């Protein structure tokens, strides 16, 4: 809601600023027009100045000698002077059709309006009524009468009226902003639902109707895509499970027969050695099948985590002891170091999955090194985290393997890292992290961090 409050505040302030700006521009325009009007009027003499410049002489009325008649008449079409009886006693450029006697009613009419479409102005002087006309179409005249009481009321009501108008504008802004914010709030809720993987069906009307319609279309497309992905993932998982199940039976038979041949003393030594090789490869295939099933289940959340409170020290010693009983242990020397802090540390984890991850790391180190190696298993703990390090002095990881483990995209000839990938998945599922690096000058190193139980409920 803070976002919508900020939106309304900005919208209202922007609208108020626009209203003030428009009002300021209108006032400025009025002053500008008035200034330009005064500038235009300044190009010629005003009617009072013209009337005063006309002097009575022995030969009649004449302009002052400081200017010529054309200069006095600059900006005007013609001028005349009427006596008290309406007769023309002087004129300057007066059209012949207008050179006649005028009645009092005619004088009253043209003094307020026009004379033969000429906008005229009058000035009462001692010598008579001075009348000057501007060219046709250059001036607009309209008579406006207003009571003084009305003018005073208008003057007093200007400020309250402006305040009321501003309040109305602000009220409209608030109302439309509120309506817009309600529509946007609905859209935002729809976006949150989409972000969480849900579907939406928003009303496509109002201020954000078009945006809501687009969200509905996007939601429908995501729903269809998710259905396709779910069906594909289900088919993949079921196919892997089915193939794994179908392989187990013939693999068990091959392994059983190979073990019988390996123990058959009547066979030549070379044949028994080949049977032992068959057993080894069958064990690898069985391990690969188990890893494939496990990684598929972990990837799609089909493998349930059976978390239990487990003492880290005894658990790790059991894992190391089980590895020492494995035939692969004969090809390595194992150095196990567990600090006292690990003895009291409590893991809230699936012991079976963690055992599988640690076995994969230990067995991987032995399988991928031809000669005997030295394995170092070290465990330490602080208040919140269990730190495990497994390293060897073998040949280390190939650079292509490290590149894939560090998140680089796999190419067409991607290396086989299924066992290590299972390790990553298991550790990450428990909220931990794992790093695979090479030692200097040679050897591989795996560093794992696992969170310890936080409270008594987990312990």
Short mmCIF file of C-alpha atoms in Angstrom, two decimals:
data_model
loop_
_atom_site.label_atom_id
_atom_site.label_comp_id
_atom_site.label_asym_id
_atom_site.label_seq_id
_atom_site.Cartn_x
_atom_site.Cartn_y
_atom_site.Cartn_z
CA UNK A 1 0.00 0.00 0.00
CA UNK A 2 2.98 2.34 0.43
CA UNK A 3 3.49 2.24 -3.32
CA UNK A 4 -0.12 3.27 -3.97
CA UNK A 5 0.01 6.02 -1.34
CA UNK A 6 3.12 7.39 -3.01
CA UNK A 7 1.40 7.11 -6.40
CA UNK A 8 -1.64 9.06 -5.20
CA UNK A 9 0.53 11.69 -3.51
CA UNK A 10 2.63 12.21 -6.62
CA UNK A 11 -0.45 12.30 -8.85
CA UNK A 12 -2.20 14.89 -6.66
CA UNK A 13 0.90 17.06 -6.31
CA UNK A 14 1.54 16.87 -10.04
CA UNK A 15 -2.05 17.85 -10.80
CA UNK A 16 -1.95 20.74 -8.32
CA UNK A 17 1.31 21.91 -9.88
CA UNK A 18 -0.27 21.75 -13.35
CA UNK A 19 -3.31 23.71 -12.17
CA UNK A 20 -1.10 26.39 -10.62
CA UNK A 21 1.08 26.46 -13.71
CA UNK A 22 -1.93 26.87 -16.01
CA UNK A 23 -3.33 29.59 -13.75
CA UNK A 24 0.00 31.37 -13.75
CA UNK A 25 0.21 31.12 -17.52
CA UNK A 26 -3.29 32.57 -17.89
CA UNK A 27 -2.47 35.50 -15.62
CA UNK A 28 0.79 36.02 -17.47
CA UNK A 29 -1.04 35.90 -20.78
CA UNK A 30 -3.47 38.56 -19.56
CA UNK A 31 -0.62 40.85 -18.53
CA UNK A 32 1.17 40.16 -21.81
CA UNK A 33 -1.91 41.00 -23.87
CA UNK A 34 -2.41 44.16 -21.82
CA UNK A 35 1.21 45.17 -22.35
CA UNK A 36 0.98 44.54 -26.09
CA UNK A 37 -2.29 46.46 -26.21
CA UNK A 38 -0.68 49.44 -24.53
CA UNK A 39 2.21 49.18 -26.96
CA UNK A 40 -0.22 49.22 -29.89
CA UNK A 41 -2.10 52.14 -28.43
CA UNK A 42 1.18 53.99 -27.97
CA UNK A 43 1.75 54.04 -31.74
CA UNK A 44 -0.83 56.86 -32.08
CA UNK A 45 -2.20 59.73 -29.99
CA UNK A 46 -5.10 59.13 -27.68
CA UNK A 47 -8.39 60.84 -28.31
CA UNK A 48 -7.85 63.32 -25.45
CA UNK A 49 -4.46 64.38 -26.79
CA UNK A 50 -5.92 64.81 -30.27
CA UNK A 51 -8.80 66.91 -28.94
CA UNK A 52 -6.44 69.14 -26.95
CA UNK A 53 -4.13 69.55 -29.96
CA UNK A 54 -7.00 71.03 -31.99
CA UNK A 55 -6.91 74.80 -31.40
CA UNK A 56 -9.39 77.57 -32.24
CA UNK A 57 -7.82 80.14 -34.63
CA UNK A 58 -9.08 83.11 -36.63
CA UNK A 59 -9.57 80.83 -39.62
CA UNK A 60 -11.20 78.10 -37.60
CA UNK A 61 -10.04 74.94 -35.83
CA UNK A 62 -6.51 73.76 -36.68
CA UNK A 63 -3.99 71.21 -35.45
CA UNK A 64 -0.99 72.30 -33.47
CA UNK A 65 2.00 73.21 -35.62
CA UNK A 66 4.38 70.73 -33.90
CA UNK A 67 3.04 67.96 -36.18
CA UNK A 68 1.47 67.69 -39.58
CA UNK A 69 -2.18 66.63 -39.85
CA UNK A 70 -1.03 63.19 -41.16
CA UNK A 71 1.16 62.72 -38.09
CA UNK A 72 -1.69 63.71 -35.75
CA UNK A 73 -4.01 61.26 -37.52
CA UNK A 74 -1.56 58.32 -37.39
CA UNK A 75 -3.60 55.16 -36.67
CA UNK A 76 -6.98 56.84 -37.29
CA UNK A 77 -9.21 56.91 -40.37
CA UNK A 78 -10.89 60.31 -39.98
CA UNK A 79 -11.96 62.93 -37.42
CA UNK A 80 -14.66 65.59 -37.11
CA UNK A 81 -16.05 68.17 -34.67
CA UNK A 82 -19.78 68.64 -34.11
CA UNK A 83 -21.34 71.74 -32.61
CA UNK A 84 -24.25 71.69 -30.19
CA UNK A 85 -26.71 71.37 -33.09
CA UNK A 86 -24.96 68.33 -34.60
CA UNK A 87 -23.40 70.20 -37.52
CA UNK A 88 -19.94 69.33 -38.74
CA UNK A 89 -17.81 72.41 -38.08
CA UNK A 90 -14.44 70.75 -38.76
CA UNK A 91 -13.28 67.51 -40.31
CA UNK A 92 -10.15 65.66 -41.35
CA UNK A 93 -10.40 62.97 -44.04
CA UNK A 94 -14.11 62.57 -43.31
CA UNK A 95 -15.89 60.44 -45.99
CA UNK A 96 -18.40 62.44 -47.99
CA UNK A 97 -21.29 60.18 -46.99
CA UNK A 98 -20.66 60.98 -43.32
CA UNK A 99 -20.37 64.74 -43.81
CA UNK A 100 -23.87 65.79 -42.72
CA UNK A 101 -25.81 66.96 -39.70
CA UNK A 102 -26.32 64.48 -36.83
CA UNK A 103 -29.26 64.31 -34.50
CA UNK A 104 -28.91 63.85 -30.74
CA UNK A 105 -30.08 60.21 -31.01
CA UNK A 106 -27.51 59.49 -33.73
CA UNK A 107 -24.79 61.01 -31.59
CA UNK A 108 -25.90 58.95 -28.61
CA UNK A 109 -25.78 55.76 -30.70
CA UNK A 110 -22.39 56.14 -32.36
CA UNK A 111 -20.75 57.47 -29.21
CA UNK A 112 -21.29 53.97 -27.70
CA UNK A 113 -21.06 51.82 -30.80
CA UNK A 114 -20.09 52.38 -34.41
CA UNK A 115 -20.68 54.98 -37.11
CA UNK A 116 -21.04 53.31 -40.51
CA UNK A 117 -18.95 50.37 -39.20
CA UNK A 118 -16.19 52.71 -38.03
CA UNK A 119 -15.37 52.27 -34.34
CA UNK A 120 -15.48 55.87 -33.05
CA UNK A 121 -14.38 57.63 -29.88
CA UNK A 122 -15.76 60.94 -28.62
CA UNK A 123 -14.27 63.71 -26.54
CA UNK A 124 -16.19 66.76 -25.25
CA UNK A 125 -14.21 69.99 -25.75
CA UNK A 126 -14.97 73.72 -25.45
CA UNK A 127 -15.33 74.02 -29.18
CA UNK A 128 -17.75 71.06 -29.47
CA UNK A 129 -17.82 67.27 -29.63
CA UNK A 130 -14.56 65.85 -31.02
CA UNK A 131 -15.15 62.53 -32.83
CA UNK A 132 -12.32 60.36 -34.16
CA UNK A 133 -12.71 57.00 -35.97
CA UNK A 134 -10.39 54.04 -36.26
CA UNK A 135 -10.26 51.97 -39.46
CA UNK A 136 -13.05 49.45 -40.00
CA UNK A 137 -12.35 46.08 -38.38
CA UNK A 138 -9.57 47.29 -36.04
CA UNK A 139 -11.52 47.67 -32.80
CA UNK A 140 -14.28 45.73 -31.04
CA UNK A 141 -16.78 47.68 -28.95
CA UNK A 142 -19.32 46.25 -26.57
CA UNK A 143 -21.24 48.04 -23.89
CA UNK A 144 -21.20 46.30 -20.47
CA UNK A 145 -23.17 47.60 -17.50
CA UNK A 146 -22.78 46.16 -14.01
CA UNK A 147 -24.06 47.26 -10.64
CA UNK A 148 -21.41 48.42 -8.18
CA UNK A 149 -22.79 46.05 -5.58
CA UNK A 150 -22.27 43.16 -8.00
CA UNK A 151 -18.68 44.25 -8.65
CA UNK A 152 -17.97 44.33 -4.91
CA UNK A 153 -19.51 40.87 -4.48
CA UNK A 154 -17.38 39.50 -7.34
CA UNK A 155 -14.25 41.04 -5.86
CA UNK A 156 -14.96 39.46 -2.47
CA UNK A 157 -15.80 36.05 -3.95
CA UNK A 158 -12.70 35.66 -6.16
CA UNK A 159 -10.49 34.21 -3.44
CA UNK A 160 -13.09 31.77 -2.00
CA UNK A 161 -14.00 30.69 -5.53
CA UNK A 162 -10.39 29.95 -6.39
CA UNK A 163 -10.02 27.93 -3.18
CA UNK A 164 -13.22 25.99 -3.94
CA UNK A 165 -12.05 25.27 -7.48
CA UNK A 166 -8.70 24.04 -6.19
CA UNK A 167 -10.45 21.81 -3.64
CA UNK A 168 -12.71 20.40 -6.36
CA UNK A 169 -9.67 19.67 -8.55
CA UNK A 170 -7.86 18.00 -5.66
CA UNK A 171 -10.98 16.02 -4.77
CA UNK A 172 -11.31 14.78 -8.34
CA UNK A 173 -7.64 13.85 -8.35
CA UNK A 174 -8.02 11.92 -5.10
CA UNK A 175 -11.13 10.14 -6.33
CA UNK A 176 -9.69 9.06 -9.67
CA UNK A 177 -6.36 8.19 -8.04
CA UNK A 178 -8.17 6.01 -5.52
CA UNK A 179 -10.05 4.23 -8.28
CA UNK A 180 -6.84 3.79 -10.26
CA UNK A 181 -4.99 2.52 -7.20
CA UNK A 182 -7.70 -0.08 -6.55
CA UNK A 183 -7.30 -1.38 -10.08
CA UNK A 184 -3.52 -1.36 -9.77
CA UNK A 185 -3.75 -3.11 -6.41
CA UNK A 186 -5.70 -5.91 -8.06
CA UNK A 187 -3.07 -6.14 -10.79
CA UNK A 188 -0.29 -6.20 -8.19
CA UNK A 189 -2.00 -9.03 -6.32
CA UNK A 190 -2.22 -10.91 -9.63
CA UNK A 191 1.50 -10.36 -10.23
CA UNK A 192 2.29 -11.72 -6.76
CA UNK A 193 0.17 -14.79 -7.51
CA UNK A 194 1.97 -15.31 -10.82
CA UNK A 195 5.35 -14.89 -9.12
CA UNK A 196 4.39 -17.64 -6.68
CA UNK A 197 3.46 -19.98 -9.53
CA UNK A 198 -0.32 -19.60 -9.32
CA UNK A 199 -2.89 -18.65 -11.96
CA UNK A 200 -5.06 -15.52 -12.04
CA UNK A 201 -8.30 -14.39 -13.61
CA UNK A 202 -8.58 -10.63 -13.08
CA UNK A 203 -11.55 -8.44 -14.06
CA UNK A 204 -10.57 -6.80 -17.35
CA UNK A 205 -12.36 -3.51 -16.73
CA UNK A 206 -11.61 -0.10 -15.32
CA UNK A 207 -8.41 1.90 -15.18
CA UNK A 208 -6.07 -1.10 -15.53
CA UNK A 209 -8.36 -3.30 -17.59
CA UNK A 210 -5.98 -3.75 -20.50
CA UNK A 211 -3.11 -4.61 -18.16
CA UNK A 212 -5.32 -7.10 -16.30
CA UNK A 213 -6.29 -8.73 -19.61
CA UNK A 214 -2.62 -9.12 -20.52
CA UNK A 215 -1.96 -10.71 -17.13
CA UNK A 216 -4.85 -13.11 -17.68
CA UNK A 217 -3.41 -14.11 -21.04
CA UNK A 218 0.07 -14.51 -19.52
CA UNK A 219 -1.36 -16.59 -16.70
CA UNK A 220 -3.12 -18.90 -19.16
CA UNK A 221 0.06 -19.32 -21.20
CA UNK A 222 2.07 -20.11 -18.06
CA UNK A 223 -0.57 -22.59 -16.93
CA UNK A 224 -0.44 -24.44 -20.25
CA UNK A 225 3.36 -24.39 -20.23
CA UNK A 226 3.49 -25.67 -16.66
CA UNK A 227 1.12 -28.49 -17.57
CA UNK A 228 3.37 -29.44 -20.48
CA UNK A 229 6.47 -29.30 -18.28
CA UNK A 230 4.75 -31.28 -15.52
CA UNK A 231 3.67 -33.99 -17.99
CA UNK A 232 7.16 -34.10 -19.45
CA UNK A 233 8.79 -34.32 -16.01
CA UNK A 234 6.36 -37.01 -14.92
CA UNK A 235 7.03 -38.98 -18.08
CA UNK A 236 10.79 -38.59 -17.57
CA UNK A 237 10.63 -39.70 -13.94
CA UNK A 238 8.40 -42.65 -14.73
CA UNK A 239 10.62 -43.66 -17.66
CA UNK A 240 13.75 -43.54 -15.48
CA UNK A 241 12.03 -45.51 -12.72
CA UNK A 242 10.72 -48.09 -15.19
CA UNK A 243 14.06 -48.56 -16.96
CA UNK A 244 15.88 -48.78 -13.63
CA UNK A 245 13.43 -51.43 -12.41
CA UNK A 246 13.75 -53.41 -15.63
CA UNK A 247 17.56 -53.32 -15.50
CA UNK A 248 17.85 -54.44 -11.89
CA UNK A 249 16.70 -58.04 -12.49
CA UNK A 250 19.08 -58.94 -15.35
CA UNK A 251 21.85 -56.97 -13.64
CA UNK A 252 21.36 -59.00 -10.45
CA UNK A 253 21.58 -62.23 -12.45
CA UNK A 254 24.75 -61.08 -14.25
CA UNK A 255 26.32 -60.02 -10.96
CA UNK A 256 25.36 -63.32 -9.26
CA UNK A 257 26.74 -65.47 -12.06
CA UNK A 258 29.90 -63.38 -12.27
CA UNK A 259 30.49 -63.80 -8.54
CA UNK A 260 30.01 -67.58 -8.88
CA UNK A 261 32.50 -67.70 -11.74
CA UNK A 262 34.93 -65.55 -9.75
CA UNK A 263 34.83 -68.05 -6.85
CA UNK A 264 34.96 -71.16 -9.06
CA UNK A 265 38.38 -72.70 -8.41
CA UNK A 266 38.13 -74.99 -11.45
CA UNK A 267 38.33 -72.03 -13.82
CA UNK A 268 41.64 -70.60 -14.97
CA UNK A 269 42.93 -67.53 -13.14
CA UNK A 270 42.41 -65.33 -16.22
CA UNK A 271 38.74 -66.35 -16.41
CA UNK A 272 38.22 -65.65 -12.69
CA UNK A 273 39.91 -62.25 -13.17
CA UNK A 274 37.54 -61.42 -16.01
CA UNK A 275 34.60 -62.48 -13.83
CA UNK A 276 35.88 -60.11 -11.13
CA UNK A 277 35.98 -57.31 -13.68
CA UNK A 278 32.39 -58.10 -14.63
CA UNK A 279 31.40 -57.83 -10.96
CA UNK A 280 33.15 -54.47 -10.63
CA UNK A 281 31.44 -53.04 -13.70
CA UNK A 282 28.07 -54.38 -12.57
CA UNK A 283 28.54 -52.63 -9.24
CA UNK A 284 29.28 -49.41 -11.14
CA UNK A 285 26.12 -49.82 -13.23
CA UNK A 286 24.04 -50.48 -10.12
CA UNK A 287 25.53 -47.38 -8.47
CA UNK A 288 24.79 -45.31 -11.57
CA UNK A 289 21.20 -46.53 -11.63
CA UNK A 290 20.75 -45.62 -7.99
CA UNK A 291 22.29 -42.18 -8.59
CA UNK A 292 20.07 -41.63 -11.62
CA UNK A 293 16.93 -42.51 -9.66
CA UNK A 294 17.99 -40.37 -6.72
CA UNK A 295 18.92 -37.27 -8.75
CA UNK A 296 15.64 -37.52 -10.66
CA UNK A 297 13.65 -37.67 -7.42
CA UNK A 298 15.61 -34.81 -5.85
CA UNK A 299 15.24 -32.64 -8.93
CA UNK A 300 11.45 -32.93 -8.99
CA UNK A 301 10.87 -33.08 -5.23
CA UNK A 302 9.78 -36.71 -5.32
CA UNK A 303 12.33 -37.78 -2.71
CA UNK A 304 10.91 -37.08 0.77
CA UNK A 305 13.33 -35.80 3.41
CA UNK A 306 13.09 -37.91 6.54
CA UNK A 307 14.74 -35.44 8.89
CA UNK A 308 15.76 -36.66 12.31
CA UNK A 309 17.94 -35.24 15.04
CA UNK A 310 21.35 -36.87 14.62
CA UNK A 311 24.56 -36.42 16.61
CA UNK A 312 27.15 -35.37 14.06
CA UNK A 313 30.17 -37.12 15.65
CA UNK A 314 28.80 -40.69 15.89
CA UNK A 315 27.08 -40.32 12.51
CA UNK A 316 30.30 -39.35 10.73
CA UNK A 317 32.27 -42.14 12.40
CA UNK A 318 29.67 -44.67 11.21
CA UNK A 319 30.01 -43.36 7.64
CA UNK A 320 33.80 -43.64 7.75
CA UNK A 321 33.64 -47.10 9.31
CA UNK A 322 31.22 -48.32 6.63
CA UNK A 323 33.55 -47.04 3.92
CA UNK A 324 36.50 -48.85 5.48
CA UNK A 325 34.59 -52.13 5.08
CA UNK A 326 34.09 -51.41 1.36
CA UNK A 327 36.52 -53.24 -0.98
CA UNK A 328 37.49 -49.84 -2.43
CA UNK A 329 39.06 -48.90 0.91
CA UNK A 330 41.88 -51.35 0.21
CA UNK A 331 43.11 -48.97 -2.51
CA UNK A 332 43.57 -45.98 -0.17
CA UNK A 333 44.82 -44.84 3.21
CA UNK A 334 42.18 -42.98 5.20
CA UNK A 335 42.99 -40.32 7.80
CA UNK A 336 39.89 -39.28 9.82
CA UNK A 337 39.93 -36.16 12.03
CA UNK A 338 36.82 -35.12 14.00
CA UNK A 339 37.08 -32.20 16.44
CA UNK A 340 35.40 -32.22 19.88
CA UNK A 341 32.98 -29.51 18.72
CA UNK A 342 31.47 -32.01 16.28
CA UNK A 343 30.69 -34.50 19.06
CA UNK A 344 28.03 -32.24 20.62
CA UNK A 345 26.73 -30.81 17.32
CA UNK A 346 23.21 -31.86 16.31
CA UNK A 347 22.16 -32.27 12.67
CA UNK A 348 18.49 -32.10 11.70
CA UNK A 349 18.81 -34.10 8.51
CA UNK A 350 18.05 -37.23 6.53
CA UNK A 351 20.87 -39.52 7.65
CA UNK A 352 20.44 -41.92 4.74
CA UNK A 353 20.79 -39.18 2.11
CA UNK A 354 23.77 -37.60 3.85
CA UNK A 355 25.41 -41.02 4.07
CA UNK A 356 24.87 -41.43 0.33
CA UNK A 357 26.47 -38.02 -0.38
CA UNK A 358 29.56 -38.74 1.74
CA UNK A 359 29.94 -42.25 0.27
CA UNK A 360 29.76 -40.80 -3.25
CA UNK A 361 32.59 -38.36 -2.47
CA UNK A 362 34.80 -41.03 -0.83
CA UNK A 363 34.17 -43.68 -3.48
CA UNK A 364 34.57 -41.15 -6.33
CA UNK A 365 38.05 -40.26 -5.03
CA UNK A 366 39.13 -43.88 -5.10
CA UNK A 367 37.48 -44.93 -8.38
CA UNK A 368 38.94 -42.08 -10.45
CA UNK A 369 42.54 -42.57 -9.35
CA UNK A 370 44.50 -45.52 -10.74
CA UNK A 371 47.03 -45.94 -7.93
CA UNK A 372 46.74 -45.99 -4.16
CA UNK A 373 45.90 -42.59 -2.65
CA UNK A 374 45.68 -40.99 0.76
CA UNK A 375 42.26 -39.73 1.81
CA UNK A 376 41.83 -37.10 4.53
CA UNK A 377 38.43 -36.77 6.20
CA UNK A 378 38.15 -33.69 8.48
CA UNK A 379 35.09 -32.43 10.40
CA UNK A 380 34.74 -29.26 12.48
CA UNK A 381 31.79 -27.22 13.75
CA UNK A 382 30.94 -23.76 15.02
CA UNK A 383 27.73 -22.54 16.60
CA UNK A 384 25.63 -22.77 13.44
CA UNK A 385 27.46 -24.84 10.81
CA UNK A 386 29.13 -28.23 10.37
CA UNK A 387 32.22 -28.01 8.14
CA UNK A 388 33.33 -31.18 6.30
CA UNK A 389 36.44 -31.48 4.16
CA UNK A 390 37.39 -34.56 2.11
CA UNK A 391 40.62 -34.35 0.13
CA UNK A 392 43.01 -36.69 -1.63
CA UNK A 393 46.45 -36.61 -3.23
CA UNK A 394 45.38 -38.09 -6.55
CA UNK A 395 45.25 -36.51 -10.00
CA UNK A 396 42.43 -34.08 -9.17
CA UNK A 397 39.36 -33.13 -11.18
CA UNK A 398 39.63 -32.50 -14.92
CA UNK A 399 39.02 -28.89 -15.87
CA UNK A 400 35.91 -29.86 -17.83
CA UNK A 401 34.45 -31.45 -14.69
CA UNK A 402 35.24 -28.39 -12.56
CA UNK A 403 33.68 -26.12 -15.18
CA UNK A 404 30.38 -28.03 -15.05
CA UNK A 405 30.46 -28.23 -11.25
CA UNK A 406 30.94 -24.46 -11.07
CA UNK A 407 27.76 -23.84 -13.07
CA UNK A 408 29.02 -23.45 -16.62
CA UNK A 409 26.63 -24.79 -19.30
CA UNK A 410 27.21 -28.37 -20.37
CA UNK A 411 28.35 -28.92 -23.95
CA UNK A 412 27.73 -31.82 -26.29
CA UNK A 413 30.58 -33.85 -24.76
CA UNK A 414 29.77 -33.05 -21.14
CA UNK A 415 31.75 -35.12 -18.59
CA UNK A 416 30.05 -37.72 -16.41
CA UNK A 417 29.45 -36.11 -13.00
CA UNK A 418 26.22 -37.82 -11.96
CA UNK A 419 27.63 -38.97 -8.59
CA UNK A 420 28.95 -35.50 -7.73
CA UNK A 421 25.73 -33.92 -8.95
CA UNK A 422 23.83 -36.11 -6.46
CA UNK A 423 26.17 -34.80 -3.73
CA UNK A 424 25.31 -31.21 -4.70
CA UNK A 425 21.60 -31.92 -4.69
CA UNK A 426 21.62 -33.65 -1.30
CA UNK A 427 23.68 -30.92 0.40
CA UNK A 428 21.59 -28.12 -1.17
CA UNK A 429 18.37 -29.88 -0.16
CA UNK A 430 19.55 -29.73 3.45
CA UNK A 431 20.21 -25.98 3.15
CA UNK A 432 23.98 -26.37 2.87
CA UNK A 433 26.61 -25.70 0.23
CA UNK A 434 29.44 -27.65 -1.41
CA UNK A 435 32.59 -26.68 -3.31
CA UNK A 436 34.80 -28.82 -5.54
CA UNK A 437 38.38 -27.60 -6.10
CA UNK A 438 41.78 -28.97 -7.05
CA UNK A 439 44.69 -28.98 -4.61
CA UNK A 440 48.13 -27.60 -5.31
CA UNK A 441 50.21 -29.31 -6.66
CA UNK A 442 47.80 -32.22 -7.21
CA UNK A 443 44.75 -33.82 -5.70
CA UNK A 444 41.05 -33.00 -5.24
CA UNK A 445 39.25 -31.30 -2.38
CA UNK A 446 35.55 -31.20 -1.46
CA UNK A 447 34.31 -28.66 1.14
CA UNK A 448 30.79 -29.06 2.52
CA UNK A 449 28.86 -26.87 4.96
CA UNK A 450 25.69 -28.10 6.66
CA UNK A 451 23.48 -26.06 9.01
CA UNK A 452 23.13 -27.35 12.57
CA UNK A 453 19.84 -27.58 14.47
CA UNK A 454 18.72 -24.07 15.49
CA UNK A 455 16.41 -24.73 18.44
CA UNK A 456 15.30 -27.39 20.89
CA UNK A 457 12.39 -28.44 18.67
CA UNK A 458 14.76 -29.43 15.86
CA UNK A 459 17.13 -31.10 18.35
#
